[in-house]
Amino acid sequence: MTRTETAGQSGNDSTSPFRPDESDRDAALQFVLPLVVRLERADPPARTDALETAARAVLVLLSDERSAGDGEWAAAVRDWQDARIRKVVRRARGAEWRRAEALPGITVTGRRAEVRVYPPVPLDGWPKELVKLQVSGTELDDPEPPGPPADGAPVLWLNPALEMSAGKEMAQAGHGAQLAWWELSEQERAAWRAAGFPLAVRSADPARWEALTRSGLPVVRDAGFTEIAPGSCTVVADHPALRGTLSQGR
């Protein structure tokens, strides 16, 4: 089965790269998608801003011409998607950020957040400029509640019952955005990209969460490498185009 065929399947499927069950993907060389969030002491971004920017960064990399066909990142992206879809978020400030920004990648900005995404690397093959960066310490808060999502915007709904660090939630939001991307048609992907990948990340209320997980929309089930139990449902990707697909029974 090719990765293109797998793209139409949700995190509930036994072939999902997010499930904890062992599969052929575990026998493949494991890659990871590095994301680095800029976290200056005096001016940290709001938590939701960082989550949304990380999700958009994943989409920007997936849609970049260097990630497709014979592009310079395409082989690494294919190898990564043929194994577990791991993402690791590290933090940088000052000189660390400047060194991280000098490496090949893409910096995506939100309201105030800055996240740099890089082509996938082997799990034990991080560039020296990134391997020294800390994973812990990405504790961010929202000074004010983020408010309701904009009408018609894709929403990545977080499981309200799970407690995760901001870095972990950034990775999970990235997973959710990627699942949505896989399930969209080429035309729907192009429209989302042309609009600048608008999206919102919000915590669902418990009643809504239960309904979302049964809706047929893509669900991320975490492999349980860090922080939470294997198989935990972390994110539901609610893209308006996917709701249309469900109503049409496609």
Short mmCIF file of N, CA and C in Angstrom, two decimals, residues 72-245:
data_model
loop_
_atom_site.label_atom_id
_atom_site.label_comp_id
_atom_site.label_asym_id
_atom_site.label_seq_id
_atom_site.Cartn_x
_atom_site.Cartn_y
_atom_site.Cartn_z
N GLU A 72 14.37 18.38 -3.43
CA GLU A 72 15.53 18.03 -2.61
C GLU A 72 15.15 17.40 -1.27
N TRP A 73 13.92 17.63 -0.80
CA TRP A 73 13.49 17.04 0.46
C TRP A 73 12.58 15.83 0.25
N ALA A 74 12.25 15.52 -0.99
CA ALA A 74 11.19 14.54 -1.26
C ALA A 74 11.54 13.15 -0.73
N ALA A 75 12.77 12.70 -0.91
CA ALA A 75 13.13 11.36 -0.45
C ALA A 75 13.01 11.26 1.06
N ALA A 76 13.46 12.29 1.78
CA ALA A 76 13.36 12.27 3.24
C ALA A 76 11.90 12.27 3.68
N VAL A 77 11.06 13.06 3.00
CA VAL A 77 9.65 13.11 3.36
C VAL A 77 8.99 11.76 3.09
N ARG A 78 9.32 11.11 1.98
CA ARG A 78 8.75 9.79 1.69
C ARG A 78 9.19 8.76 2.74
N ASP A 79 10.48 8.77 3.08
CA ASP A 79 10.97 7.82 4.08
C ASP A 79 10.29 8.05 5.42
N TRP A 80 10.11 9.29 5.78
CA TRP A 80 9.44 9.63 7.04
C TRP A 80 7.99 9.14 7.03
N GLN A 81 7.29 9.35 5.94
CA GLN A 81 5.88 8.97 5.88
C GLN A 81 5.70 7.46 5.73
N ASP A 82 6.75 6.74 5.34
CA ASP A 82 6.67 5.29 5.27
C ASP A 82 6.90 4.64 6.63
N ALA A 83 7.36 5.41 7.60
CA ALA A 83 7.56 4.90 8.96
C ALA A 83 6.56 5.59 9.87
N ARG A 84 6.81 5.61 11.16
CA ARG A 84 5.95 6.34 12.08
C ARG A 84 6.08 7.84 11.83
N ILE A 85 4.97 8.54 11.92
CA ILE A 85 5.00 9.97 11.62
C ILE A 85 5.37 10.74 12.89
N ARG A 86 6.63 10.66 13.25
CA ARG A 86 7.08 11.30 14.48
C ARG A 86 7.40 12.77 14.24
N LYS A 87 7.06 13.58 15.22
CA LYS A 87 7.42 15.00 15.22
C LYS A 87 7.96 15.32 16.62
N VAL A 88 9.03 16.08 16.66
CA VAL A 88 9.60 16.50 17.94
C VAL A 88 9.77 18.01 17.91
N VAL A 89 9.28 18.66 18.96
CA VAL A 89 9.36 20.12 19.08
C VAL A 89 10.44 20.47 20.10
N ARG A 90 11.39 21.28 19.68
CA ARG A 90 12.41 21.80 20.58
C ARG A 90 12.30 23.32 20.64
N ARG A 91 12.95 23.91 21.61
CA ARG A 91 12.85 25.37 21.79
C ARG A 91 14.22 26.00 21.62
N ALA A 92 14.22 27.25 21.17
CA ALA A 92 15.48 27.97 20.99
C ALA A 92 15.25 29.45 21.25
N ARG A 93 16.31 30.11 21.65
CA ARG A 93 16.27 31.56 21.86
C ARG A 93 17.64 32.14 21.52
N GLY A 94 17.67 33.43 21.24
CA GLY A 94 18.93 34.11 21.02
C GLY A 94 19.80 33.46 19.97
N ALA A 95 21.07 33.19 20.33
CA ALA A 95 22.02 32.61 19.40
C ALA A 95 21.59 31.22 18.95
N GLU A 96 20.92 30.47 19.84
CA GLU A 96 20.42 29.15 19.45
C GLU A 96 19.46 29.27 18.28
N TRP A 97 18.54 30.24 18.36
CA TRP A 97 17.58 30.43 17.28
C TRP A 97 18.27 30.85 15.99
N ARG A 98 19.26 31.71 16.08
CA ARG A 98 19.97 32.15 14.88
C ARG A 98 20.69 30.98 14.21
N ARG A 99 21.26 30.09 15.01
CA ARG A 99 21.92 28.92 14.42
C ARG A 99 20.88 27.98 13.81
N ALA A 100 19.76 27.81 14.50
CA ALA A 100 18.70 26.94 13.98
C ALA A 100 18.12 27.49 12.68
N GLU A 101 18.03 28.82 12.61
CA GLU A 101 17.44 29.45 11.42
C GLU A 101 18.36 29.36 10.21
N ALA A 102 19.65 29.12 10.46
CA ALA A 102 20.60 29.04 9.35
C ALA A 102 20.52 27.70 8.62
N LEU A 103 19.90 26.69 9.23
CA LEU A 103 19.78 25.38 8.60
C LEU A 103 18.65 25.38 7.58
N PRO A 104 18.72 24.54 6.54
CA PRO A 104 17.65 24.45 5.56
C PRO A 104 16.32 24.11 6.22
N GLY A 105 15.33 24.91 5.97
CA GLY A 105 14.01 24.71 6.56
C GLY A 105 13.13 25.88 6.22
N ILE A 106 11.99 25.98 6.89
CA ILE A 106 11.02 27.04 6.63
C ILE A 106 10.56 27.61 7.96
N THR A 107 10.62 28.92 8.12
CA THR A 107 10.09 29.57 9.31
C THR A 107 8.68 30.05 9.02
N VAL A 108 7.75 29.65 9.87
CA VAL A 108 6.34 30.04 9.75
C VAL A 108 6.00 30.91 10.95
N THR A 109 5.34 32.01 10.71
CA THR A 109 4.99 32.93 11.78
C THR A 109 3.49 32.96 12.00
N GLY A 110 3.11 33.14 13.27
CA GLY A 110 1.72 33.32 13.62
C GLY A 110 1.50 34.76 14.03
N ARG A 111 0.64 34.96 15.03
CA ARG A 111 0.46 36.33 15.52
C ARG A 111 1.76 36.86 16.09
N ARG A 112 2.35 36.06 16.97
CA ARG A 112 3.67 36.41 17.50
C ARG A 112 4.60 35.20 17.52
N ALA A 113 4.06 34.03 17.36
CA ALA A 113 4.85 32.80 17.40
C ALA A 113 5.69 32.66 16.13
N GLU A 114 6.85 32.04 16.29
CA GLU A 114 7.71 31.67 15.17
C GLU A 114 8.09 30.21 15.35
N VAL A 115 7.84 29.41 14.32
CA VAL A 115 8.19 27.99 14.35
C VAL A 115 8.94 27.68 13.06
N ARG A 116 10.08 27.04 13.20
CA ARG A 116 10.84 26.63 12.02
C ARG A 116 10.72 25.12 11.88
N VAL A 117 10.37 24.67 10.68
CA VAL A 117 10.22 23.25 10.39
C VAL A 117 11.30 22.85 9.41
N TYR A 118 11.80 21.63 9.56
CA TYR A 118 12.92 21.13 8.77
C TYR A 118 12.52 19.85 8.06
N PRO A 119 13.21 19.52 6.97
CA PRO A 119 12.95 18.22 6.36
C PRO A 119 13.26 17.11 7.36
N PRO A 120 12.55 15.98 7.25
CA PRO A 120 12.76 14.90 8.22
C PRO A 120 14.21 14.42 8.27
N VAL A 121 14.61 13.96 9.45
CA VAL A 121 15.95 13.42 9.66
C VAL A 121 15.82 12.06 10.35
N PRO A 122 16.82 11.19 10.20
CA PRO A 122 16.78 9.93 10.96
C PRO A 122 16.66 10.20 12.45
N LEU A 123 16.00 9.29 13.14
CA LEU A 123 15.73 9.47 14.56
C LEU A 123 17.00 9.76 15.36
N ASP A 124 18.11 9.14 14.96
CA ASP A 124 19.37 9.36 15.67
C ASP A 124 20.34 10.19 14.84
N GLY A 125 19.81 10.99 13.89
CA GLY A 125 20.68 11.75 13.00
C GLY A 125 20.37 13.23 12.97
N TRP A 126 20.02 13.80 14.12
CA TRP A 126 19.70 15.23 14.18
C TRP A 126 20.94 16.07 13.87
N PRO A 127 20.79 17.20 13.17
CA PRO A 127 21.93 18.12 13.01
C PRO A 127 22.42 18.59 14.37
N LYS A 128 23.71 18.81 14.47
CA LYS A 128 24.29 19.19 15.78
C LYS A 128 23.72 20.50 16.30
N GLU A 129 23.28 21.39 15.40
CA GLU A 129 22.71 22.66 15.84
C GLU A 129 21.35 22.48 16.51
N LEU A 130 20.67 21.35 16.21
CA LEU A 130 19.35 21.10 16.77
C LEU A 130 19.36 20.11 17.92
N VAL A 131 20.30 19.17 17.88
CA VAL A 131 20.28 18.11 18.88
C VAL A 131 20.53 18.65 20.28
N LYS A 132 21.20 19.79 20.38
CA LYS A 132 21.50 20.38 21.69
C LYS A 132 20.32 21.16 22.26
N LEU A 133 19.32 21.43 21.45
CA LEU A 133 18.19 22.22 21.92
C LEU A 133 17.31 21.41 22.85
N GLN A 134 16.69 22.08 23.81
CA GLN A 134 15.88 21.42 24.82
C GLN A 134 14.49 21.08 24.30
N VAL A 135 14.02 19.90 24.68
CA VAL A 135 12.63 19.52 24.40
C VAL A 135 11.73 20.05 25.51
N SER A 136 12.18 19.95 26.74
CA SER A 136 11.38 20.42 27.87
C SER A 136 11.45 21.94 27.95
N GLY A 137 10.53 22.50 28.72
CA GLY A 137 10.55 23.94 28.93
C GLY A 137 9.67 24.72 27.98
N THR A 138 8.89 24.02 27.16
CA THR A 138 7.98 24.72 26.25
C THR A 138 6.64 24.93 26.93
N GLU A 139 6.67 25.42 28.16
CA GLU A 139 5.43 25.66 28.88
C GLU A 139 4.92 27.06 28.55
N LEU A 140 3.83 27.12 27.85
CA LEU A 140 3.25 28.38 27.41
C LEU A 140 1.82 28.48 27.90
N ASP A 141 1.34 29.69 28.04
CA ASP A 141 -0.03 29.93 28.49
C ASP A 141 -0.72 30.89 27.53
N ASP A 142 -2.04 30.88 27.59
CA ASP A 142 -2.83 31.89 26.89
C ASP A 142 -3.20 32.97 27.90
N PRO A 143 -2.73 34.20 27.70
CA PRO A 143 -3.09 35.27 28.64
C PRO A 143 -4.60 35.46 28.73
N GLU A 144 -5.29 35.24 27.62
CA GLU A 144 -6.74 35.31 27.57
C GLU A 144 -7.26 34.10 26.80
N PRO A 145 -8.49 33.65 27.09
CA PRO A 145 -9.05 32.54 26.32
C PRO A 145 -9.04 32.88 24.83
N PRO A 146 -8.73 31.90 23.96
CA PRO A 146 -8.58 32.20 22.54
C PRO A 146 -9.87 32.57 21.82
N GLY A 147 -11.03 32.27 22.40
CA GLY A 147 -12.28 32.62 21.75
C GLY A 147 -12.69 31.58 20.72
N PRO A 148 -13.90 31.69 20.17
CA PRO A 148 -14.38 30.69 19.23
C PRO A 148 -13.62 30.76 17.90
N PRO A 149 -13.50 29.65 17.19
CA PRO A 149 -12.83 29.67 15.88
C PRO A 149 -13.63 30.52 14.89
N ALA A 150 -12.95 31.05 13.89
CA ALA A 150 -13.62 31.80 12.84
C ALA A 150 -14.58 30.88 12.07
N ASP A 151 -15.67 31.43 11.63
CA ASP A 151 -16.64 30.65 10.87
C ASP A 151 -15.98 30.03 9.65
N GLY A 152 -16.20 28.73 9.48
CA GLY A 152 -15.68 28.03 8.31
C GLY A 152 -14.24 27.63 8.38
N ALA A 153 -13.54 27.97 9.46
CA ALA A 153 -12.12 27.62 9.57
C ALA A 153 -11.97 26.16 9.97
N PRO A 154 -10.99 25.45 9.40
CA PRO A 154 -10.67 24.12 9.92
C PRO A 154 -10.26 24.22 11.38
N VAL A 155 -10.69 23.25 12.17
CA VAL A 155 -10.38 23.25 13.60
C VAL A 155 -9.73 21.93 13.99
N LEU A 156 -8.64 22.01 14.70
CA LEU A 156 -8.00 20.84 15.29
C LEU A 156 -8.42 20.81 16.75
N TRP A 157 -9.30 19.86 17.08
CA TRP A 157 -9.88 19.78 18.42
C TRP A 157 -9.00 18.91 19.31
N LEU A 158 -8.59 19.45 20.45
CA LEU A 158 -7.77 18.72 21.41
C LEU A 158 -8.65 17.97 22.40
N ASN A 159 -8.18 16.81 22.82
CA ASN A 159 -8.87 16.02 23.84
C ASN A 159 -8.83 16.77 25.18
N PRO A 160 -9.99 17.14 25.74
CA PRO A 160 -9.98 17.93 26.97
C PRO A 160 -9.57 17.14 28.20
N ALA A 161 -9.51 15.81 28.09
CA ALA A 161 -9.19 14.98 29.25
C ALA A 161 -7.70 14.75 29.41
N LEU A 162 -6.90 15.17 28.43
CA LEU A 162 -5.46 14.91 28.49
C LEU A 162 -4.70 16.17 28.88
N GLU A 163 -3.69 15.99 29.71
CA GLU A 163 -2.79 17.08 30.06
C GLU A 163 -1.47 16.84 29.33
N MET A 164 -1.09 17.79 28.48
CA MET A 164 0.14 17.67 27.71
C MET A 164 0.91 18.98 27.80
N SER A 165 2.21 18.89 27.67
CA SER A 165 3.03 20.09 27.59
C SER A 165 2.70 20.81 26.29
N ALA A 166 3.09 22.08 26.22
CA ALA A 166 2.85 22.83 24.98
C ALA A 166 3.59 22.19 23.81
N GLY A 167 4.82 21.72 24.04
CA GLY A 167 5.56 21.07 22.97
C GLY A 167 4.87 19.82 22.46
N LYS A 168 4.35 19.02 23.37
CA LYS A 168 3.62 17.82 22.98
C LYS A 168 2.37 18.19 22.19
N GLU A 169 1.64 19.19 22.67
CA GLU A 169 0.42 19.60 21.96
C GLU A 169 0.75 20.18 20.59
N MET A 170 1.88 20.86 20.45
CA MET A 170 2.28 21.36 19.15
C MET A 170 2.49 20.20 18.17
N ALA A 171 3.14 19.14 18.63
CA ALA A 171 3.34 17.97 17.77
C ALA A 171 2.02 17.31 17.42
N GLN A 172 1.11 17.21 18.40
CA GLN A 172 -0.18 16.58 18.14
C GLN A 172 -1.01 17.41 17.17
N ALA A 173 -0.97 18.72 17.30
CA ALA A 173 -1.68 19.57 16.34
C ALA A 173 -1.11 19.37 14.94
N GLY A 174 0.20 19.22 14.86
CA GLY A 174 0.82 18.92 13.57
C GLY A 174 0.34 17.61 12.99
N HIS A 175 0.20 16.59 13.84
CA HIS A 175 -0.35 15.31 13.38
C HIS A 175 -1.75 15.49 12.81
N GLY A 176 -2.59 16.23 13.54
CA GLY A 176 -3.96 16.43 13.10
C GLY A 176 -4.03 17.15 11.77
N ALA A 177 -3.20 18.19 11.60
CA ALA A 177 -3.17 18.91 10.33
C ALA A 177 -2.74 17.99 9.20
N GLN A 178 -1.79 17.11 9.49
CA GLN A 178 -1.29 16.20 8.46
C GLN A 178 -2.36 15.19 8.06
N LEU A 179 -3.10 14.67 9.01
CA LEU A 179 -4.17 13.74 8.67
C LEU A 179 -5.22 14.41 7.80
N ALA A 180 -5.57 15.65 8.15
CA ALA A 180 -6.54 16.38 7.33
C ALA A 180 -6.00 16.56 5.91
N TRP A 181 -4.75 16.94 5.80
CA TRP A 181 -4.11 17.14 4.50
C TRP A 181 -4.19 15.88 3.65
N TRP A 182 -3.89 14.75 4.24
CA TRP A 182 -3.91 13.49 3.51
C TRP A 182 -5.30 13.17 2.96
N GLU A 183 -6.33 13.53 3.67
CA GLU A 183 -7.67 13.14 3.26
C GLU A 183 -8.32 14.10 2.27
N LEU A 184 -7.71 15.26 2.06
CA LEU A 184 -8.26 16.23 1.12
C LEU A 184 -7.88 15.87 -0.32
N SER A 185 -8.73 16.29 -1.25
CA SER A 185 -8.40 16.14 -2.67
C SER A 185 -7.32 17.15 -3.04
N GLU A 186 -6.72 16.97 -4.20
CA GLU A 186 -5.70 17.92 -4.66
C GLU A 186 -6.29 19.33 -4.79
N GLN A 187 -7.52 19.42 -5.27
CA GLN A 187 -8.16 20.73 -5.40
C GLN A 187 -8.38 21.37 -4.04
N GLU A 188 -8.81 20.56 -3.06
CA GLU A 188 -9.05 21.09 -1.71
C GLU A 188 -7.74 21.50 -1.05
N ARG A 189 -6.67 20.73 -1.30
CA ARG A 189 -5.37 21.10 -0.76
C ARG A 189 -4.91 22.43 -1.34
N ALA A 190 -5.06 22.58 -2.66
CA ALA A 190 -4.62 23.80 -3.32
C ALA A 190 -5.37 25.01 -2.79
N ALA A 191 -6.67 24.85 -2.54
CA ALA A 191 -7.46 25.97 -2.02
C ALA A 191 -7.02 26.34 -0.62
N TRP A 192 -6.74 25.34 0.21
CA TRP A 192 -6.29 25.60 1.59
C TRP A 192 -4.94 26.32 1.57
N ARG A 193 -4.06 25.83 0.71
CA ARG A 193 -2.73 26.46 0.62
C ARG A 193 -2.84 27.90 0.13
N ALA A 194 -3.66 28.11 -0.89
CA ALA A 194 -3.80 29.46 -1.45
C ALA A 194 -4.34 30.44 -0.41
N ALA A 195 -5.14 29.94 0.52
CA ALA A 195 -5.69 30.80 1.57
C ALA A 195 -4.72 31.03 2.71
N GLY A 196 -3.55 30.37 2.67
CA GLY A 196 -2.57 30.54 3.73
C GLY A 196 -2.72 29.57 4.88
N PHE A 197 -3.40 28.44 4.62
CA PHE A 197 -3.64 27.42 5.64
C PHE A 197 -4.28 27.98 6.91
N PRO A 198 -5.43 28.65 6.78
CA PRO A 198 -6.12 29.09 8.00
C PRO A 198 -6.57 27.87 8.82
N LEU A 199 -6.43 27.96 10.12
CA LEU A 199 -6.89 26.88 11.00
C LEU A 199 -6.93 27.40 12.42
N ALA A 200 -7.63 26.67 13.26
CA ALA A 200 -7.69 26.99 14.68
C ALA A 200 -7.41 25.72 15.48
N VAL A 201 -6.80 25.88 16.63
CA VAL A 201 -6.62 24.77 17.58
C VAL A 201 -7.38 25.14 18.84
N ARG A 202 -8.29 24.28 19.24
CA ARG A 202 -9.10 24.54 20.43
C ARG A 202 -9.27 23.24 21.21
N SER A 203 -9.50 23.38 22.50
CA SER A 203 -9.85 22.23 23.34
C SER A 203 -11.36 22.04 23.27
N ALA A 204 -11.77 20.83 22.95
CA ALA A 204 -13.21 20.54 22.85
C ALA A 204 -13.80 20.38 24.25
N ASP A 205 -15.08 20.72 24.39
CA ASP A 205 -15.71 20.37 25.66
C ASP A 205 -16.00 18.87 25.64
N PRO A 206 -16.13 18.22 26.81
CA PRO A 206 -16.22 16.75 26.85
C PRO A 206 -17.34 16.18 25.99
N ALA A 207 -18.52 16.77 26.01
CA ALA A 207 -19.63 16.23 25.22
C ALA A 207 -19.32 16.31 23.73
N ARG A 208 -18.74 17.41 23.32
CA ARG A 208 -18.42 17.56 21.90
C ARG A 208 -17.31 16.61 21.50
N TRP A 209 -16.36 16.39 22.40
CA TRP A 209 -15.25 15.49 22.09
C TRP A 209 -15.77 14.08 21.78
N GLU A 210 -16.67 13.59 22.58
CA GLU A 210 -17.21 12.25 22.33
C GLU A 210 -17.87 12.17 20.97
N ALA A 211 -18.63 13.19 20.61
CA ALA A 211 -19.28 13.21 19.31
C ALA A 211 -18.26 13.29 18.18
N LEU A 212 -17.22 14.09 18.37
CA LEU A 212 -16.20 14.24 17.34
C LEU A 212 -15.48 12.92 17.06
N THR A 213 -15.17 12.17 18.10
CA THR A 213 -14.44 10.91 17.90
C THR A 213 -15.28 9.86 17.20
N ARG A 214 -16.59 10.05 17.18
CA ARG A 214 -17.48 9.10 16.50
C ARG A 214 -17.96 9.63 15.14
N SER A 215 -17.46 10.79 14.75
CA SER A 215 -18.00 11.46 13.57
C SER A 215 -17.46 10.94 12.24
N GLY A 216 -16.37 10.19 12.28
CA GLY A 216 -15.73 9.76 11.05
C GLY A 216 -14.63 10.69 10.58
N LEU A 217 -14.44 11.82 11.27
CA LEU A 217 -13.34 12.72 10.95
C LEU A 217 -12.01 12.09 11.41
N PRO A 218 -10.88 12.53 10.83
CA PRO A 218 -9.59 11.96 11.22
C PRO A 218 -9.30 12.14 12.71
N VAL A 219 -8.84 11.07 13.33
CA VAL A 219 -8.51 11.07 14.76
C VAL A 219 -7.05 10.65 14.92
N VAL A 220 -6.30 11.42 15.67
CA VAL A 220 -4.91 11.07 15.98
C VAL A 220 -4.90 10.19 17.22
N ARG A 221 -4.28 9.02 17.10
CA ARG A 221 -4.06 8.13 18.25
C ARG A 221 -2.56 8.08 18.49
N ASP A 222 -2.16 8.57 19.63
CA ASP A 222 -0.74 8.71 19.91
C ASP A 222 -0.09 7.36 20.16
N ALA A 223 1.16 7.24 19.69
CA ALA A 223 1.89 5.99 19.88
C ALA A 223 2.42 5.81 21.29
N GLY A 224 2.36 6.86 22.09
CA GLY A 224 2.73 6.73 23.50
C GLY A 224 4.21 6.77 23.78
N PHE A 225 4.99 7.40 22.89
CA PHE A 225 6.43 7.50 23.15
C PHE A 225 6.73 8.44 24.31
N THR A 226 5.91 9.48 24.49
CA THR A 226 6.16 10.45 25.55
C THR A 226 4.85 10.93 26.15
N GLU A 227 4.85 11.18 27.43
CA GLU A 227 3.83 11.91 28.20
C GLU A 227 2.50 11.19 28.39
N ILE A 228 1.93 10.58 27.36
CA ILE A 228 0.59 10.01 27.49
C ILE A 228 0.58 8.54 27.09
N ALA A 229 -0.49 7.84 27.48
CA ALA A 229 -0.57 6.40 27.26
C ALA A 229 -0.72 6.07 25.79
N PRO A 230 -0.14 4.95 25.35
CA PRO A 230 -0.30 4.52 23.96
C PRO A 230 -1.78 4.38 23.59
N GLY A 231 -2.12 4.79 22.39
CA GLY A 231 -3.49 4.67 21.91
C GLY A 231 -4.40 5.81 22.30
N SER A 232 -3.89 6.77 23.07
CA SER A 232 -4.73 7.91 23.47
C SER A 232 -5.16 8.71 22.25
N CYS A 233 -6.43 9.04 22.19
CA CYS A 233 -6.92 9.94 21.15
C CYS A 233 -6.59 11.37 21.56
N THR A 234 -5.84 12.07 20.74
CA THR A 234 -5.37 13.39 21.13
C THR A 234 -6.03 14.53 20.36
N VAL A 235 -6.28 14.33 19.08
CA VAL A 235 -6.77 15.41 18.22
C VAL A 235 -7.77 14.84 17.22
N VAL A 236 -8.83 15.60 16.96
CA VAL A 236 -9.73 15.33 15.83
C VAL A 236 -9.59 16.49 14.86
N ALA A 237 -9.35 16.16 13.59
CA ALA A 237 -9.16 17.16 12.55
C ALA A 237 -10.49 17.44 11.86
N ASP A 238 -11.03 18.61 12.11
CA ASP A 238 -12.37 18.98 11.62
C ASP A 238 -12.22 20.04 10.52
N HIS A 239 -12.06 19.56 9.28
CA HIS A 239 -11.96 20.45 8.12
C HIS A 239 -13.31 20.47 7.42
N PRO A 240 -13.83 21.65 7.08
CA PRO A 240 -15.15 21.70 6.44
C PRO A 240 -15.28 20.81 5.21
N ALA A 241 -14.22 20.69 4.43
CA ALA A 241 -14.28 19.84 3.24
C ALA A 241 -14.45 18.37 3.61
N LEU A 242 -13.91 17.97 4.76
CA LEU A 242 -14.05 16.57 5.19
C LEU A 242 -15.46 16.31 5.70
N ARG A 243 -16.08 17.29 6.32
CA ARG A 243 -17.48 17.11 6.73
C ARG A 243 -18.36 16.95 5.50
N GLY A 244 -18.05 17.67 4.42
CA GLY A 244 -18.79 17.49 3.18
C GLY A 244 -18.61 16.10 2.60
N THR A 245 -17.37 15.59 2.73
CA THR A 245 -17.10 14.23 2.26
C THR A 245 -17.92 13.20 3.02
#
